[in-house]
Structure formats: structure tokens, C-alpha cells
PDB file of C-alpha atoms in Angstrom:
ATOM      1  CA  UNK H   1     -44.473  17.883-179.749  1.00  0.00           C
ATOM      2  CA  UNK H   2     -42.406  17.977-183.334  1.00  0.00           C
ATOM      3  CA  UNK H   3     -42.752  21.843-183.523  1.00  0.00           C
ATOM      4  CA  UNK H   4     -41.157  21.647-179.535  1.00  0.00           C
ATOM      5  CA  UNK H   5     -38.399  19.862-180.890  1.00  0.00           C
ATOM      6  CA  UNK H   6     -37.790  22.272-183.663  1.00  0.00           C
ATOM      7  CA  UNK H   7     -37.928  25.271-181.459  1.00  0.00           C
ATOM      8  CA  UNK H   8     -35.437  23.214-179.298  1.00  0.00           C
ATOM      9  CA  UNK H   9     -32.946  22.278-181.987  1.00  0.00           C
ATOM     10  CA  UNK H  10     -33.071  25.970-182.927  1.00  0.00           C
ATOM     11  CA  UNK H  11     -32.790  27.096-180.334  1.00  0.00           C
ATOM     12  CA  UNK H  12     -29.268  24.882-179.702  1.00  0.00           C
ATOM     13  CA  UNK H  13     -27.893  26.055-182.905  1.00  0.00           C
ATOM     14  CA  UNK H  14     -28.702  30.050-181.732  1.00  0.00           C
ATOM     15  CA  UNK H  15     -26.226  29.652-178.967  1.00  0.00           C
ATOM     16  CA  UNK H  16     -23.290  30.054-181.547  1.00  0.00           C
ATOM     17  CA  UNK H  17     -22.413  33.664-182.436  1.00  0.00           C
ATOM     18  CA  UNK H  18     -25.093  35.465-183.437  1.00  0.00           C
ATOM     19  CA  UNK H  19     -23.585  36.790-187.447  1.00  0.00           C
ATOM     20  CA  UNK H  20     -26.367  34.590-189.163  1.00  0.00           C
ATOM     21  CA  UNK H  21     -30.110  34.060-188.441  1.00  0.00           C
ATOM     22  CA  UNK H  22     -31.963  30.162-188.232  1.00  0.00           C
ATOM     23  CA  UNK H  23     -34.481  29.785-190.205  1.00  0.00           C
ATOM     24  CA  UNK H  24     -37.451  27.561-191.258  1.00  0.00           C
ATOM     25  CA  UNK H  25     -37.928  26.302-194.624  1.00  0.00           C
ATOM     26  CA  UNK H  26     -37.842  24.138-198.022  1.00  0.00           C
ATOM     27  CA  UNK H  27     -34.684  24.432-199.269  1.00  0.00           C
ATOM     28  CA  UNK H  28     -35.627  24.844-202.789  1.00  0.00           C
ATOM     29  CA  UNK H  29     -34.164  27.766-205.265  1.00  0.00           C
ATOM     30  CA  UNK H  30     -36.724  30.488-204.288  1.00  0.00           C
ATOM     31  CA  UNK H  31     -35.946  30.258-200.991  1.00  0.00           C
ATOM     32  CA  UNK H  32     -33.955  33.528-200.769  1.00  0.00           C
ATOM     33  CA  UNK H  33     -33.298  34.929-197.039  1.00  0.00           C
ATOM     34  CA  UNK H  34     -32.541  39.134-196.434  1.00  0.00           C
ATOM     35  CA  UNK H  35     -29.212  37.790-194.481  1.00  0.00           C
ATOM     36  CA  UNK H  36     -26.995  34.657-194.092  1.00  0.00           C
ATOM     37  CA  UNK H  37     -28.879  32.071-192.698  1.00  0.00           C
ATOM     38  CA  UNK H  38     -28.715  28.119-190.999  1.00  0.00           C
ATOM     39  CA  UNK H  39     -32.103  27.034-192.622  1.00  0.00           C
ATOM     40  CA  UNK H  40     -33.289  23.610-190.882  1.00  0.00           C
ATOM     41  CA  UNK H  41     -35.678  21.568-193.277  1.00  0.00           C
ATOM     42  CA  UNK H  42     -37.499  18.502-191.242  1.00  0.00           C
ATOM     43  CA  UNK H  43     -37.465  15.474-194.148  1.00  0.00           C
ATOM     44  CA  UNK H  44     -38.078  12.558-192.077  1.00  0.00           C
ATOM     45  CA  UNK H  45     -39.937  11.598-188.505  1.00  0.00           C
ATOM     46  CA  UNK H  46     -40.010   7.615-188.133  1.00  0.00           C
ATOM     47  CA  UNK H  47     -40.259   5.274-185.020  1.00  0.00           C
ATOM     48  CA  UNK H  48     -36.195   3.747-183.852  1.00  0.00           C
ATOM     49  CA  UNK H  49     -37.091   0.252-183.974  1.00  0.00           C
ATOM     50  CA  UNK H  50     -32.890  -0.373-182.374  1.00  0.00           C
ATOM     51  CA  UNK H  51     -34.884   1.563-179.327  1.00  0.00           C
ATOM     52  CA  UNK H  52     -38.162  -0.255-179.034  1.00  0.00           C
ATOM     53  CA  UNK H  53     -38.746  -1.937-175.955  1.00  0.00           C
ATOM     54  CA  UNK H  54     -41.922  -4.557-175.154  1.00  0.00           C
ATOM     55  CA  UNK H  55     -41.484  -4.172-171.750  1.00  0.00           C
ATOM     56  CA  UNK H  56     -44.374  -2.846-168.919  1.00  0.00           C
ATOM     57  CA  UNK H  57     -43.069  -0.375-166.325  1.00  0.00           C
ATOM     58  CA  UNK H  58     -44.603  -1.356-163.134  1.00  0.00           C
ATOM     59  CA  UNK H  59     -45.225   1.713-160.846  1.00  0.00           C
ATOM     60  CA  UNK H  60     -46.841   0.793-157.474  1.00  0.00           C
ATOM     61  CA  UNK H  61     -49.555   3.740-156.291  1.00  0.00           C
ATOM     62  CA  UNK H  62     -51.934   3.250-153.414  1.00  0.00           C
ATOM     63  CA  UNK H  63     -51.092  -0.374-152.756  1.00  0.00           C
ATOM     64  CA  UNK H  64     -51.850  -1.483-156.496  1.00  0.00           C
ATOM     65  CA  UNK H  65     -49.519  -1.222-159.833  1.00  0.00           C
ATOM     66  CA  UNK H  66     -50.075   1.058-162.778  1.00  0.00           C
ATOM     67  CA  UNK H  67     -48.621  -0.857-165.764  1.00  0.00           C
ATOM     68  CA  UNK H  68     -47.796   1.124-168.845  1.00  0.00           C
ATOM     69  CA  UNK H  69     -45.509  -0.011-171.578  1.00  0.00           C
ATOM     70  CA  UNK H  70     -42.515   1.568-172.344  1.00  0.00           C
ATOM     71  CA  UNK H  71     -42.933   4.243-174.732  1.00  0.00           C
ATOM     72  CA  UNK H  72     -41.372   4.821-178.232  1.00  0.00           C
ATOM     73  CA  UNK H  73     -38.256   6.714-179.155  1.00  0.00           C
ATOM     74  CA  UNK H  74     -38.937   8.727-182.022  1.00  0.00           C
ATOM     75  CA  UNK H  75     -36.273   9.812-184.564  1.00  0.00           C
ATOM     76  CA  UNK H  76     -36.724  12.966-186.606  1.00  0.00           C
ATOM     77  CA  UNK H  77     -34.299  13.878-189.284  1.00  0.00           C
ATOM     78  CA  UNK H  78     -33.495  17.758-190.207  1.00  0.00           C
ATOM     79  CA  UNK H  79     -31.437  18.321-193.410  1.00  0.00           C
ATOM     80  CA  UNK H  80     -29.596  21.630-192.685  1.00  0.00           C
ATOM     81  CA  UNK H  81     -28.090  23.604-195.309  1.00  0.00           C
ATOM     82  CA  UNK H  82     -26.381  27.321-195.485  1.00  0.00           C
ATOM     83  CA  UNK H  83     -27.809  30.110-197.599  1.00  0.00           C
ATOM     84  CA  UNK H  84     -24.590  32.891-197.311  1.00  0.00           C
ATOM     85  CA  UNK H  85     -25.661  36.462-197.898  1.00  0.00           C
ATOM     86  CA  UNK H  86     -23.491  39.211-199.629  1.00  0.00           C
ATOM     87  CA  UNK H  87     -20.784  37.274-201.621  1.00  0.00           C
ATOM     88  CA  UNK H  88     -19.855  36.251-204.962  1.00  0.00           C
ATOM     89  CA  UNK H  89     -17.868  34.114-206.570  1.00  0.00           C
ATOM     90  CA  UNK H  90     -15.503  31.425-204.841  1.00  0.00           C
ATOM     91  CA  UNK H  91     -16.687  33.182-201.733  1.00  0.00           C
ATOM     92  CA  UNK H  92     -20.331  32.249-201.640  1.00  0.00           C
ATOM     93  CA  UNK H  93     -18.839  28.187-201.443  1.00  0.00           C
ATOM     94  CA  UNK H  94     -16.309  29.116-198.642  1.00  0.00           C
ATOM     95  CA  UNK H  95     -18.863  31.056-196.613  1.00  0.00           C
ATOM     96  CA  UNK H  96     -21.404  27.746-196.994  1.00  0.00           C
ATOM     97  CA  UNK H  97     -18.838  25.581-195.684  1.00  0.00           C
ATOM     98  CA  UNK H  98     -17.619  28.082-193.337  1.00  0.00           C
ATOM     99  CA  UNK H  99     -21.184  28.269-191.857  1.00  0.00           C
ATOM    100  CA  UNK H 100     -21.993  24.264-192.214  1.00  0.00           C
ATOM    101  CA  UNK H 101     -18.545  23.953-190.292  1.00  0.00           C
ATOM    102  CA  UNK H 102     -19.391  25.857-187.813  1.00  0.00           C
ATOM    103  CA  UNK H 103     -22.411  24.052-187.294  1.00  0.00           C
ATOM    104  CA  UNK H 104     -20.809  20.870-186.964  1.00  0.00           C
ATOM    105  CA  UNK H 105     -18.839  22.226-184.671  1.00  0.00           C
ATOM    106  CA  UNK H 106     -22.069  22.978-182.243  1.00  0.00           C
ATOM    107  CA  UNK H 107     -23.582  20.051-182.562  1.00  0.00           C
ATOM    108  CA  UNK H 108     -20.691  17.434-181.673  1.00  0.00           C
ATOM    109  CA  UNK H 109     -20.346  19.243-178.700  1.00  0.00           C
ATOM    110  CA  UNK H 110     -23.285  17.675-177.264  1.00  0.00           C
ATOM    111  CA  UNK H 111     -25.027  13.740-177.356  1.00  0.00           C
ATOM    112  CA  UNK H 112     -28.102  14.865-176.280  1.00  0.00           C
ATOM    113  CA  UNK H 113     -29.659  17.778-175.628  1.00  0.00           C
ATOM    114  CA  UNK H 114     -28.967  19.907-172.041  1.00  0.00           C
ATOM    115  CA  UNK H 115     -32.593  20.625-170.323  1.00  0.00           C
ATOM    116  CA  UNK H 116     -32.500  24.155-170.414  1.00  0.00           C
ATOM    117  CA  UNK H 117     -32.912  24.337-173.908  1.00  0.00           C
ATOM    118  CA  UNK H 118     -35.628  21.905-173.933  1.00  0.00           C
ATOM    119  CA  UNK H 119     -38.759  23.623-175.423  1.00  0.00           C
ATOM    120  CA  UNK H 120     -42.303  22.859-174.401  1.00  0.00           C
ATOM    121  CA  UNK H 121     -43.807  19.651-173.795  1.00  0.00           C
ATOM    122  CA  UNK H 122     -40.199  18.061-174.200  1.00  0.00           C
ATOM    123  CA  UNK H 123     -39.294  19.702-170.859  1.00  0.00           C
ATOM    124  CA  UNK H 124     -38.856  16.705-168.469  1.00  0.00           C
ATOM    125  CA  UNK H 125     -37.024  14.146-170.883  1.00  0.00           C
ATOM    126  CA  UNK H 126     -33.709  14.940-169.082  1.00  0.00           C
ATOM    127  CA  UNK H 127     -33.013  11.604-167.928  1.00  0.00           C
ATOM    128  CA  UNK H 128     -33.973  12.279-164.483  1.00  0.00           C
ATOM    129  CA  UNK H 129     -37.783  10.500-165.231  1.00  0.00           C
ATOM    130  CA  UNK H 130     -39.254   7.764-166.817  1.00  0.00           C
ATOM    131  CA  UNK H 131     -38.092   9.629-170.109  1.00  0.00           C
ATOM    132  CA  UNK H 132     -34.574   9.639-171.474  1.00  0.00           C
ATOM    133  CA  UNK H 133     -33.299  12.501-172.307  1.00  0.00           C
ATOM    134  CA  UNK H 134     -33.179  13.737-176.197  1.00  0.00           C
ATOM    135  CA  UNK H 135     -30.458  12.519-178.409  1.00  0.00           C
ATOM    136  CA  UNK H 136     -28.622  14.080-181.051  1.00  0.00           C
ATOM    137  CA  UNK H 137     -26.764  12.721-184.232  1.00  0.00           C
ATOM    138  CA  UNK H 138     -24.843  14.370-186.415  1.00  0.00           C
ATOM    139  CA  UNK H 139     -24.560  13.553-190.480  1.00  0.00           C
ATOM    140  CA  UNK H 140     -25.546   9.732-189.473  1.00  0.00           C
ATOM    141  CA  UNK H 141     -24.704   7.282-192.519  1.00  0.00           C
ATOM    142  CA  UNK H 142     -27.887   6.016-193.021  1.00  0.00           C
ATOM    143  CA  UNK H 143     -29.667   9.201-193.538  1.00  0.00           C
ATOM    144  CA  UNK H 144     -30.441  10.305-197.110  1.00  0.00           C
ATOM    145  CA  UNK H 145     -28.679   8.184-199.326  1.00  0.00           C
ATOM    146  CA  UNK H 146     -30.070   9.409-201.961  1.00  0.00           C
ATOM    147  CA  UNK H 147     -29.078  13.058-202.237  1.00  0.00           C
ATOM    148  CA  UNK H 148     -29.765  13.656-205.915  1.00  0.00           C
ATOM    149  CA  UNK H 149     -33.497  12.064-205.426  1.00  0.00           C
ATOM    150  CA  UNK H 150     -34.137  14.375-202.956  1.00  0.00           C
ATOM    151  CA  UNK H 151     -32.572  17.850-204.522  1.00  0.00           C
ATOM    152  CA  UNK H 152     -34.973  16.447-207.467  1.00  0.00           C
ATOM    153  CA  UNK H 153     -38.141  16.102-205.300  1.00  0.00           C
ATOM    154  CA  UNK H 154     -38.217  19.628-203.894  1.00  0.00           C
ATOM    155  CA  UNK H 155     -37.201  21.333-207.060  1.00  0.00           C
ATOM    156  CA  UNK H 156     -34.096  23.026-206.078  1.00  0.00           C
ATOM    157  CA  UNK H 157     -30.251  22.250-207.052  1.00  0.00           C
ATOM    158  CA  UNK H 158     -27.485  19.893-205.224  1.00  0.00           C
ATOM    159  CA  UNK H 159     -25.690  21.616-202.467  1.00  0.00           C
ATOM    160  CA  UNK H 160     -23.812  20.941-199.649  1.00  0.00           C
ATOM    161  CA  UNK H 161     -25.501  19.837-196.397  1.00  0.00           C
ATOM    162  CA  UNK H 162     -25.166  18.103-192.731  1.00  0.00           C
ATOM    163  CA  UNK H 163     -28.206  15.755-191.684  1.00  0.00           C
ATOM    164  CA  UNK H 164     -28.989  16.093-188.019  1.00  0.00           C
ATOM    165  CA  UNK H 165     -31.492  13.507-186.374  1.00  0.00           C
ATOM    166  CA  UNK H 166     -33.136  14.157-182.529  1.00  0.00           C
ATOM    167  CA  UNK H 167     -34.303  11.486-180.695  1.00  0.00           C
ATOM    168  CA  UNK H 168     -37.457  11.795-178.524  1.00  0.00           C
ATOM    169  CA  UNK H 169     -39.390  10.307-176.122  1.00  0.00           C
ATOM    170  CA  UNK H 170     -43.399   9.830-177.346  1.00  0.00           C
ATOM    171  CA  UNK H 171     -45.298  10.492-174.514  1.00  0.00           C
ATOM    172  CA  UNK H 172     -47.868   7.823-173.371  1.00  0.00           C
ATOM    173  CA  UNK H 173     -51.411   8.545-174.868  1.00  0.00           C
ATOM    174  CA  UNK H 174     -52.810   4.976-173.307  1.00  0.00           C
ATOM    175  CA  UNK H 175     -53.831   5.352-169.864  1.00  0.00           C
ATOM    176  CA  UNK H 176     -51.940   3.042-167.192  1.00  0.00           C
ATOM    177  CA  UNK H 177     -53.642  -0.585-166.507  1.00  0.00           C
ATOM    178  CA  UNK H 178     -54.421  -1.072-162.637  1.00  0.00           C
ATOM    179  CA  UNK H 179     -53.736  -4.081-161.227  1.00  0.00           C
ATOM    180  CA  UNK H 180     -53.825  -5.420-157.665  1.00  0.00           C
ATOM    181  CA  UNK H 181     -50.649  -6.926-155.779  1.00  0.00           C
ATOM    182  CA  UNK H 182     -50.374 -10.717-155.047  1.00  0.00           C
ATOM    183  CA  UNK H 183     -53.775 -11.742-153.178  1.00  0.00           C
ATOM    184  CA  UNK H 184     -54.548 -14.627-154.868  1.00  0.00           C
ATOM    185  CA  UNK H 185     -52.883 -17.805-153.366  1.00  0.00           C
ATOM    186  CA  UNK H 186     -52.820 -21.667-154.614  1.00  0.00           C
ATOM    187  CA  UNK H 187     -51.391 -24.335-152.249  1.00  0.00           C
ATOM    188  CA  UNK H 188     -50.440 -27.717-152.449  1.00  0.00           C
ATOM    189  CA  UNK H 189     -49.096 -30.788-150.656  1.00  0.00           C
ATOM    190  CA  UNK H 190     -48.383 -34.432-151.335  1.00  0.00           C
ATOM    191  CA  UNK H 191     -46.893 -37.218-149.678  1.00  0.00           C
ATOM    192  CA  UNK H 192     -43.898 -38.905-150.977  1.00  0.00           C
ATOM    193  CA  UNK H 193     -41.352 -41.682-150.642  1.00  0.00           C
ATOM    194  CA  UNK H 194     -37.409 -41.017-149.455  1.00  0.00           C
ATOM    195  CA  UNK H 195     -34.417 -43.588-149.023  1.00  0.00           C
ATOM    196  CA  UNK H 196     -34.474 -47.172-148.601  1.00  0.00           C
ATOM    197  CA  UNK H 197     -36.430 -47.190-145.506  1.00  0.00           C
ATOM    198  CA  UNK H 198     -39.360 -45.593-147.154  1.00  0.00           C
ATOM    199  CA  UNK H 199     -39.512 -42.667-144.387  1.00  0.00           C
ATOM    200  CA  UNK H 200     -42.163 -40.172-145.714  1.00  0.00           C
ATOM    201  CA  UNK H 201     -41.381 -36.797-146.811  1.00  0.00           C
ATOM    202  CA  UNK H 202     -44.282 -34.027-147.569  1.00  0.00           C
ATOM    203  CA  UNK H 203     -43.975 -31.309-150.543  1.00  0.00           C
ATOM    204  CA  UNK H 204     -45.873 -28.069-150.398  1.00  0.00           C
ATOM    205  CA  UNK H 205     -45.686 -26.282-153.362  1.00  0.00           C
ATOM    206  CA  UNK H 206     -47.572 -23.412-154.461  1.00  0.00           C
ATOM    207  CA  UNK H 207     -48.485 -20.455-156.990  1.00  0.00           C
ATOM    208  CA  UNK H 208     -48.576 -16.951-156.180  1.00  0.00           C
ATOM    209  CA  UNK H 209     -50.949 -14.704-159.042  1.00  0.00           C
ATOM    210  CA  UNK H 210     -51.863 -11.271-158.897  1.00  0.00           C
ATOM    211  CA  UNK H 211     -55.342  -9.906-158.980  1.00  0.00           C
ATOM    212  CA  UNK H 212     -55.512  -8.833-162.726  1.00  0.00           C
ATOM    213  CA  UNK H 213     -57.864 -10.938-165.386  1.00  0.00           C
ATOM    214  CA  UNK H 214     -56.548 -13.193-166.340  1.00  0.00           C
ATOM    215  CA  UNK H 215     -53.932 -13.707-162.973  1.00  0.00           C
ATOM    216  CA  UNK H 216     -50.869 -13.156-163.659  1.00  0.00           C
ATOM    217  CA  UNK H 217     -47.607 -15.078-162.205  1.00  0.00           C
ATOM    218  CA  UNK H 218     -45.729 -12.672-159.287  1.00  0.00           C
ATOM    219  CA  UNK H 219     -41.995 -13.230-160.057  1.00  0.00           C
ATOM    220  CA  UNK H 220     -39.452 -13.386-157.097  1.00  0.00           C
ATOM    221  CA  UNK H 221     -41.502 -13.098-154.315  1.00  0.00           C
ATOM    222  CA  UNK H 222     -39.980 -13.854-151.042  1.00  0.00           C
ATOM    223  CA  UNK H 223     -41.690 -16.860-149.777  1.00  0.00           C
ATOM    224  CA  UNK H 224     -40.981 -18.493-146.078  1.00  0.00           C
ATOM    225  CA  UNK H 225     -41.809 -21.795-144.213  1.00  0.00           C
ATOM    226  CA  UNK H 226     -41.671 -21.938-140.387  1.00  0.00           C
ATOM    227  CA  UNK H 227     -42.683 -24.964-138.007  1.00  0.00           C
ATOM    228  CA  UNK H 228     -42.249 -26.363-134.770  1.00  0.00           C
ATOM    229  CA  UNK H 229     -39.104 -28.247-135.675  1.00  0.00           C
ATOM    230  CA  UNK H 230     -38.073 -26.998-138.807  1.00  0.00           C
ATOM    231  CA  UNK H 231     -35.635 -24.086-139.218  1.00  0.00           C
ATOM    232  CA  UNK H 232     -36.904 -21.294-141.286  1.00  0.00           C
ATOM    233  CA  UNK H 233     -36.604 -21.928-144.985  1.00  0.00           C
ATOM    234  CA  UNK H 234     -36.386 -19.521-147.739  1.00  0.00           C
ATOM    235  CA  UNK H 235     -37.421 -19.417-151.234  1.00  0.00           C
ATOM    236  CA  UNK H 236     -38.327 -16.918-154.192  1.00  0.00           C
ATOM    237  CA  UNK H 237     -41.081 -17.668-156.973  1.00  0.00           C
ATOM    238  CA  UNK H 238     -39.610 -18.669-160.580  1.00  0.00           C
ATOM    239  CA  UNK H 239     -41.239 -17.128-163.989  1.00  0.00           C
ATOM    240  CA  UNK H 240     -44.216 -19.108-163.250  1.00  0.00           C
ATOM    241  CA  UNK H 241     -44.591 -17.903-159.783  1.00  0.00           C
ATOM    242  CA  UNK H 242     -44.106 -21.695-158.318  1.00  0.00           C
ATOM    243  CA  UNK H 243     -42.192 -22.498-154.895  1.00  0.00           C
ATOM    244  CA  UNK H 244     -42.098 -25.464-153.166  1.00  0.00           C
ATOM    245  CA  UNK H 245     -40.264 -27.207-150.011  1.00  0.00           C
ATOM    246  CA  UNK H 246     -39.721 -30.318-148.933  1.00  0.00           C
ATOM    247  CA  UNK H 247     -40.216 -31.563-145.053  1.00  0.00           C
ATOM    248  CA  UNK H 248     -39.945 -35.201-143.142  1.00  0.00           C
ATOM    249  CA  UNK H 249     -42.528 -34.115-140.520  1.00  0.00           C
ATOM    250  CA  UNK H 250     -46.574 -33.888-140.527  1.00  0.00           C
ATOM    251  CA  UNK H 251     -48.125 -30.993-138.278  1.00  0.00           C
ATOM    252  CA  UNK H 252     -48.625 -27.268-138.366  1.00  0.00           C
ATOM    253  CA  UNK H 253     -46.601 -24.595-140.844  1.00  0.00           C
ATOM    254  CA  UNK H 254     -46.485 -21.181-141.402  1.00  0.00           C
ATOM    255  CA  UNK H 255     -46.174 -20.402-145.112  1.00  0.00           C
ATOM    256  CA  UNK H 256     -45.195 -16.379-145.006  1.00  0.00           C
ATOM    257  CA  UNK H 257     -45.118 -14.817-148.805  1.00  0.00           C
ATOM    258  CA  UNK H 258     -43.485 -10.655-148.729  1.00  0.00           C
ATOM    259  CA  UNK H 259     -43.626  -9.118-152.157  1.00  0.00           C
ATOM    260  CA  UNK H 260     -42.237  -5.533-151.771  1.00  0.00           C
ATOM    261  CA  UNK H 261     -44.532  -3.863-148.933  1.00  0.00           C
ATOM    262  CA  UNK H 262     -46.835  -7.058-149.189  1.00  0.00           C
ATOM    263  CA  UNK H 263     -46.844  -9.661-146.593  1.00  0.00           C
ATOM    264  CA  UNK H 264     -49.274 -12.918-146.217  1.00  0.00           C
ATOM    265  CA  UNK H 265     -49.080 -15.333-144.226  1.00  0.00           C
ATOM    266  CA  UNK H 266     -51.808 -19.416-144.342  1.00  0.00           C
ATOM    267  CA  UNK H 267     -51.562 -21.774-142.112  1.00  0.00           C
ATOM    268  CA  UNK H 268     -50.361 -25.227-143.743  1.00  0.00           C
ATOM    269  CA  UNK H 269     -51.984 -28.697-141.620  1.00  0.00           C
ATOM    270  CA  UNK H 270     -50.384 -31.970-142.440  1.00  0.00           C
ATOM    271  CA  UNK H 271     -52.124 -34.465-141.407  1.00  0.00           C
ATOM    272  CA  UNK H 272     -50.398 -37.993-139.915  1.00  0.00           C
ATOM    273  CA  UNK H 273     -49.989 -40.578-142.318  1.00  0.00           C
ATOM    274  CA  UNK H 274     -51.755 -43.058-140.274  1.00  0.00           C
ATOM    275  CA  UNK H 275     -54.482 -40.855-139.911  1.00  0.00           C
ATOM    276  CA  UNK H 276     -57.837 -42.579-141.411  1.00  0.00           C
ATOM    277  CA  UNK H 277     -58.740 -39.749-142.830  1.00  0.00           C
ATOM    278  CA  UNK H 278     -55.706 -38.573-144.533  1.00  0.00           C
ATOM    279  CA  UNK H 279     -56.876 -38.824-148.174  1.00  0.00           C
ATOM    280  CA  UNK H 280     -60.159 -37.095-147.127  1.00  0.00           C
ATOM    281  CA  UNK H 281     -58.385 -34.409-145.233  1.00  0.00           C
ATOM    282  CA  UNK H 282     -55.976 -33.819-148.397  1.00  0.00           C
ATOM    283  CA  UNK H 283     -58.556 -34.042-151.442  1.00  0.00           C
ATOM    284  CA  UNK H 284     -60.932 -31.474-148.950  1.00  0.00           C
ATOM    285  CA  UNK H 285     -57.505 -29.302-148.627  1.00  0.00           C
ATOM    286  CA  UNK H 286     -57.474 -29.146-152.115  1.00  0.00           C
ATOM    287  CA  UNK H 287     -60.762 -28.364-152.637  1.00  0.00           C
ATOM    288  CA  UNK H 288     -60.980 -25.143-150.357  1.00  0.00           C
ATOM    289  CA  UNK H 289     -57.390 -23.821-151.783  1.00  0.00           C
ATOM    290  CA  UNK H 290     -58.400 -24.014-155.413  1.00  0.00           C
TER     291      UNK H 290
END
């Protein structure tokens, strides 16, 4: 995937006039091209930690989710540097800046790179996917600060030079995680006491999970009660996946829970108060829901 990206820089910096040639190299003294040349030397390839992101991306396929995480943006630094052909004197420093120029010049046209110059497996990061497309910075002021160290390490003298980084998109190596969408269910209800005249009042309050080990909580899930004298109430599920409502009447409900294309509904019996077997009823409800 790095050798794509050189072929694609390269490629981005051939669009210019064609008077010099792009090459491939260590810049060091004995490097000595047969005609002017852009030579592109990759010093640096590290992970942008400003771009890292802990999120999954949920995908839903076949009625399940694939969770992936998001994956890394990788930043790899090219010193370039002009080797001019064919001069002397004074002239051999003009033409070098005349040929860095215009290579600055090509480069700040563009913040990332356009997809038809995209080489190999890069093709796709365009933005249009789960992959942004590939960014480019010119001469950014963090990259080699130390100039003179580097001339020094590959054994060649101080001249002038732009830094370019491209920013990629690592393609997933992990294969997704599958992972079924809300069936598992947890209901509750409880009696409890309202205003001065001690009327009753009945919470039911529940937990949507998912199918995966362990369950996890289903966020925002649209959940709806429905009885004989009650107008439809809505809800969603917090972080935790908990809802609950509160009603002044015993009898039948219909709890309906929609998650995307998902759609459940349980029937919820409250029992009278006076009933004798209330607390039975309830502790036996409990039972069979957990």
C-alpha cells in the first residue's frame, strides 16, 4: 500500500510540464541523475494520533451488524529535493529553487488527492466510502526539525528542500464482529404510591440488549406503550438501554420496541391490587422475564 502511495504522489507531481523527470531515491551526494530531476525520498511513515478514532462502525447485513472499528489514518512523510542538470554557477541554486517552486506550486493546488490519480489498492479512498479520501500537506512545521541531523545521517550535504506528508486510510486487516439485533428483552413492573390520596400508580421499566456475549445495551430504540385507556406513549432507550412509563391503571399493555427494520412487540398483565395473588403473580412475572 506505501509503494501505491508513492506511485500516486508521483504520479501528481508528473502532471506539471514534463522538462524534468521524478525520481526515486536517497538524496545523498552520489546520487547523480542523466537529467534534472524532482527526486522524492520517503523519511517517515507513523500512525496520526489527531485522527484516531475508538469508535465501531455498525453496518447492518442480513438482519445482523458487522462491527469493525474505525481504521487508522496513516501519515507518510516524503522529503523532496531538486537535482538541476546542465548548469553552473549561481545557476545551479536558481534552477533548484526554480524547480522546488514549481513544485510548491502543484501541490497547494490540491488538499487531497483527486481519484484518478489514485494508484492501486488506494483506489476507493475518495471520500465516497467508508474511507476518506487521501490528504496532502505541504512543508508542515512539525516535520524534520532537525535538518542538519538528517543531511548528517544519510551522508550527503545541506540543501534546500519542501517536506510533503500524504495521509491514508489503513485498510482493515481484522475481520468484522457479527452481532445479532435487539432480541433479548428484560421487563419490569412495580407498584407505587401517588398524591395524598394514596391512588396507585404502576412503573414498567425495562432493558433492551442485543444478542452479542456479553449483551450489549441498544441505544435509542423506539419503544411504545398502548392500552385500553391509555393514549399511546413514546419513549427511546438511554446509554444503558433503560425505558420506563408510568400508568394509574392495572390490566393489559402492549409494549412495542422498533429499532431500525426491527419491531417486537410482549404483552404486559397488571394484575389488580386487591388481587390475592398479586405478589405471587409479580415475583412469578419476574421470574419468567429474567
Amino acid at each position: 500500500m506505501i509503494d501505491d502511495l508513492t506511485r500516486t504522489l508521483k504520479a501528481l507531481l508528473e502532471r506539471s510540464p514534463a522538462e524534468t523527470q521524478i525520481t526515486l531515491g536517497r538524496p545523498t551526494e552520489s546520487f547523480k541523475p542523466e537529467r534534472s530531476s524532482i527526486n522524492l525520498f520517503l523519511y517517515d511513515i507513523r500512525e496520526n494520533l489527531e485522527l484516531r478514532s475508538n469508535d465501531t462502525i455498525r453496518v447492518q447485513k442480513n438482519g445482523n451488524y458487522e462491527l469493525t472499528y474505525a481504521p487508522k489514518r496513516i501519515n507518510c512523510s516524503y522529503l523532496v529535493t531538486a537535482w538541476p542538470v546542465g548548469k553552473t554557477g549561481e545557476e545551479i541554486f536558481l534552477e533548484e529553487q526554480r524547480l522546488l517552486g514549481r513544485v510548491l506550486q502543484t501541490l497547494s493546488q490540491y488538499s487531497q488527492v483527486p481519484e484518478n490519480l489514485l494508484q492501486g489498492t488506494l483506489k476507493g479512498q475518495d471520500g465516497e466510502s467508508e474511507h476518506p479520501p487521501v490528504a496532502i500537506t505541504v512543508s508542515h512545521p512539525d516535520s524534520l526539525k532537525t535538518l542538519g541531523e538528517f543531511w548528517t545521517a544519510v551522508g550527503g550535504q545541506l540543501r534546500p528542500s519542501l517536506s510533503v506528508t500524504l495521509i491514508f486510510t489503513l485498510r482493515e486487516v481484522k475481520e468484522p464482529v457479527t452481532a445479532t439485533i435487539a432480541t433479548s428483552l428484560e421487563l419490569r413492573f412495580r407498584k407505587e404510591k401517588r398524591d395524598t390520596q394514596d391512588a396507585p400508580s404502576f412503573t414498567i421499566r425495562g432493558r433492551i440488549l442485543d444478542n452479542q456475549t456479553p449483551p450489549q445495551p441498544v441505544r435509542k430504540a423506539t419503544v411504545i406503550l398502548a392500552g385500553a385507556n391509555l393514549i399511546p406513549e413514546t419513549t427511546e432507550t438511554d446509554e444503558g438501554g433503560y425505558y420506563d412509563f408510568l400508568v394509574s391503571e392495572d390490566g393489559d399493555y402492549i409494549l412495542t420496541i422498533q429499532f431500525e427494520d426491527r419491531t417486537q412487540e410482549k404483552l404486559i398483565r397488571i394484575p389488580k391490587l386487591e388481587d390475592s395473588d398479586y405478589e405471587s403473580y409479580r415475583r412469578d412475572y419476574d421470574l419468567q422475564l429474567t
